[in-house]
Amino acid sequence: MTTTQHEPEQVEAYPEHFEPPHGPTWRLIFGPGLVRGVWVAGLFFVLGMLLVAGLRFWWGWDPVWLWDVILPIAGMVTAPIGFLGGIGAFDYWLHYISGRPTRPEDHSGHGARTWKDYFRVNTDHKVIGIQYLVTTFTFFTIGGLMAMFFRAELAQPGLQFLDSQTFNGLVSAHATLMIFLFIIPAFAGIANFVVPLMLGAPDMAFPRLNALSYWLLPIAGVLFLASFLAPGGSFATGWTGYAPLAEGQPLGQTFFNMGVQWAGASSVMTALNFLVTIITMRAPGMTFWRMPLLVWANFTTSLLVVIATPFIAGSQFFVMFDRIMHTSFFTPEGGGYALGYQHIFWFYSHPAVYIMMLPGFGIVSEVISANARKPIFGYRLMALSLVGILFLGFSVWAHHMFVAGMADWLRVPMMITTLLIAIPTGIKVFSWIATLWRGRIHLTTPMLFALGFVTMFVIGGLSGIYLGSVPIDIAASDTYFIVAHIHYVLFGGSVFTIFAGVYFWFPKMTGRMYDERLGKLHFWLTFVSFNATFFPMHYIGLRGMPRRVFDYDEAFGDLNFVITIASFVLGASFVVFVYNVVQSWVRGPVADANPWRAHSLEWQVSSPPPIFNFDEIPQVVGGPYEYGVPGARHAVMRSGEAAREVQHA
Amino acid sequence: MTSHAEAVHGGHEHHGPPPAHKSSRVDARVLGMLLFIGSEIMLFGSFFTVYFFVRVVNPDAPSEWPPPPYEFPVFVAGINTAILVTSSFTMHWALQSIKRGQRSAFLAGMVITFVMGLAFLLTQVIEYLHVGFNTGDGAFASVFFGLTGLHGAHVAVGLTLLGMVIIRGFRGHFSPEHHHGVELPGIYWHFVDIMWIVVYSTVYLL
C-alpha cells in the first residue's frame, strides 16, 4: 500500500459521495460515523416522541404521554432510523433522492485501512464479513454469560439468587441472542466474506444494501439487551414468545417484538443480496454444478430466509398490535384465535432451524473435502439434498404443536414429512463419511470441529426423529429432553460448524495463522464439556424434569450440579478461543495464500485477499473438489497466466 | 478524489475492480426487486393467514362478517380500487414514454400516478376516520385494519419511490437508455396495485 504520500486523515475510507467537512471536530460531529449516529438517533427519538404525543393530543386521547406507545415508536423505530442515517447508511440514497446526478462508484468506500474503518459504514464484503463475525461473537459471549448465570441458579433445587421473572428473562434472552444475534448472522458473516470470493466476483451484487443489512443487526441486539432496563424486566416468554401469554407481559416484551423485526429485516436483505450475487455474478465457467457446496448451502438458505422470515415479522406485529393497539388477533375474548400464533410463528421458525443448519452443512463440506484430500462424495446429491430440505422444511412446522391442541388430523401428515427430512439429511451425513473413507485425513482444528459436528449432529438428529414421532413427543414435550435435542442440533451442530468455518478461513480473513495447539485444546475442551453439559439432559428429561423452570425436584439435584459444573468448563473453553483468535490476529505467523491446499477460488488469491478480490475475473474450468484427481483444475487465474507470459516474452 | 482513489487501489495498475462477469441475462436490480416482492408477498401472506384463522378456522367466528351492526365501506373502497388500478396504467404509460424519449409525457404520467396514489391514501385515511369501529372492536376489525393498514404502508413506500422518480425526472434525469430508476419503482407500484385487488376482494367482498 503506497499511502505514505497522503495526509493521515485521508487514509480512512469515506464513501465515494461524501466530501469530508473541514476541521477535525466539525468532521467528527457532522461526518458520517458513530458520533453522528448517536446524536441523530437522540434527535430522532425526540422527534418520534413528539410525533406520538402530538397525534395523541390532536385526537384528544387521554394520557398524551403513554410510554407503552412512545417507546415502540420513538425508541424502536425512529431512533434506530436516525442512527442508521447518522452513521451514513443512507447518505448515497439521500443524495440520489434529492435528484443530484449519480456519480459512478469510485469504490473509495471499500477496504479497511485502520481498525476505525470497521466502525463505519463500509461497502466491502470482506470488511462486512468481519464486522458480522466480531459483532456476533460479542453477542455469543453475552448470551453465554447469561446461560452460565441461570445454570448457576439451577445448580441446586430451590431459588438461590434470581427471582422467577429474571430467570425466565435470562433464559429467553439467552435463546434470542444465540439464534438471532449469533447463529444466523454468524453464518451470514462467513458467507459474506467467502461467497463472493468463491464465485469469482469482485463484491456482492448490492454493496450498499450489504452494509445497511449489517448495521441493522446491532440495533436488534441492543433492543434485546435494553429490555432488561424496561420496567418489569426483560421479555420472559421464551424465544418463542407465545401468544396470548406474551400479550399480558410487561413492556420488555415489546422490545422482543421490535428487535425481531430489525434482525429479520437484516437477514432478508442479506439473503436477497446473496441470491442476486449467486445468480448474476458467477465467474465464466462457474455453472451451478461447479459451485462449491458452501455457495449451494447459502443459496438454499437465502431462499428459506426470503420466503419464511416475513412470517415471524407478521407474528410479532400481531402480538405487538394486540398489546398496544388493543386488537384481538390472538385474544379469544375479542374473537381472535390463539393457536394461530403458533402456526404463523413456526411456519418461520421451523424453516429457521434449517436457516441455522444449511450454511453449516456447506462449511463442513468444504472443510472435510479439503482435509481428507478427496473429492466430496456425491456432489450433486449433496446439492440436491439441500434443495430437498428447502422444500420439506416448509411442510413440517406443526410438529412443534403436537400437544398444543391443534387439529388432530394434522399430526400424522406432519409426522411423516418430519421423518422424511431424515432422508436428505442422511444423504449428507453418509456422503461426509464416504468422503472420509480412505482419505488422507489431516486432523487440523477445523477438521476436528467438522468431525465433532458430524457425530454430535447425528445424536441431535436421532433425538429429533424420536421427537418427530407423535407418541414420543407427547411424552417428552416440554422436558429437558427437548433442551438436550436443541443443543445437540444448534451447539453440537451449528456452533461447531461456525467454529470450523472461523478456523478454516481465519488465515484468509486475517492473513495470519491461528495457533494449532490452542485450537486443538479449544476443540477438546469444548467437545468434552459440551457432552458433559447436554448429554445428561436427555436422561433427566426422560425422568420428567420440565424445562424452563427455576425450581425442580430434589431427585434431579446431583445431575443438575454436574451439568452446571460442566457448563462452566464449556464457558471457560471459549476463553481459549478468544485468546487464540486475538493473539493470532495481532501477532500470529503470516499465513500462506492457501494453507489447506484447497481448490476453490478464495484460496487462489493472497491472504487477506486484495481489495477487489481478483485482478481479473478467473475462468472456471472444473469442479471445486477434485482433490487427488490428476490434471484436474477448478479455475484458471487469468491475470496470473498473462503476467507470466509477459515475463517470458 | 483522484489521489484518494489511488491510495485505495494500493498500486497504480488498477482503477477499480474488474467488471463482474454477468452470469445471467436477468438484470441484478430487477431480480433483486422481484425477490424483495416475493418476500413482501409472504408478509402479506402472514396477514392473510391470520385473517383465515380468525374467520375460518376459529370455531367462535361470527356467522356474519363483519358482525352487525358494523359494515365495511365497500363502495368507497371500490372507487379507491378504480383509482389505484388506473394509476398502474398511467405508470406504464410514463415508463413507455421515457423509453421512447417523450419527456413531457413521462413527467405527466408520473405526476398523475403520484396524485392518484396520494388520493388513494387520503381516501383510506378518511375511510378510517368514518368507518365506525376501532382496532379494539374485535377480530374482524383487527384483520381489517391489519390488512388495509399494511397495504397503506406499502402505498406510502411506493409514493416515496414515485416521488424520487418525479424529483429526478424534473431535474433532467432518465433517458431512453437509462430508465432503470423508473422501471424499478414501476414494478413495485404494480405489485402494490395487484396486492390491493387481492386485499379488496378478501377484506371487503368475501
PDB file of C-alpha atoms in Angstrom, chain A residues 52 84 255 257 275 338 371 382 415 529 604:
ATOM      1  CA  VAL A  52     -46.721  10.280  19.101  1.00  0.00           C
ATOM      2  CA  LEU A  84     -28.623   4.483  10.538  1.00  0.00           C
ATOM      3  CA  PHE A 255     -38.517  -4.957  22.843  1.00  0.00           C
ATOM      4  CA  ASN A 257     -41.361  -7.852  19.125  1.00  0.00           C
ATOM      5  CA  LEU A 275     -29.343 -14.739  -4.166  1.00  0.00           C
ATOM      6  CA  ALA A 338     -54.848 -18.038  19.974  1.00  0.00           C
ATOM      7  CA  ASN A 371      -8.780 -32.025   4.895  1.00  0.00           C
ATOM      8  CA  MET A 382     -25.229 -33.151  -1.694  1.00  0.00           C
ATOM      9  CA  MET A 415     -45.008 -36.602  11.474  1.00  0.00           C
ATOM     10  CA  SER A 529     -17.663 -30.270  28.301  1.00  0.00           C
ATOM     11  CA  GLN A 604      -6.142 -18.708  -5.195  1.00  0.00           C
TER      12      GLN A 604
END
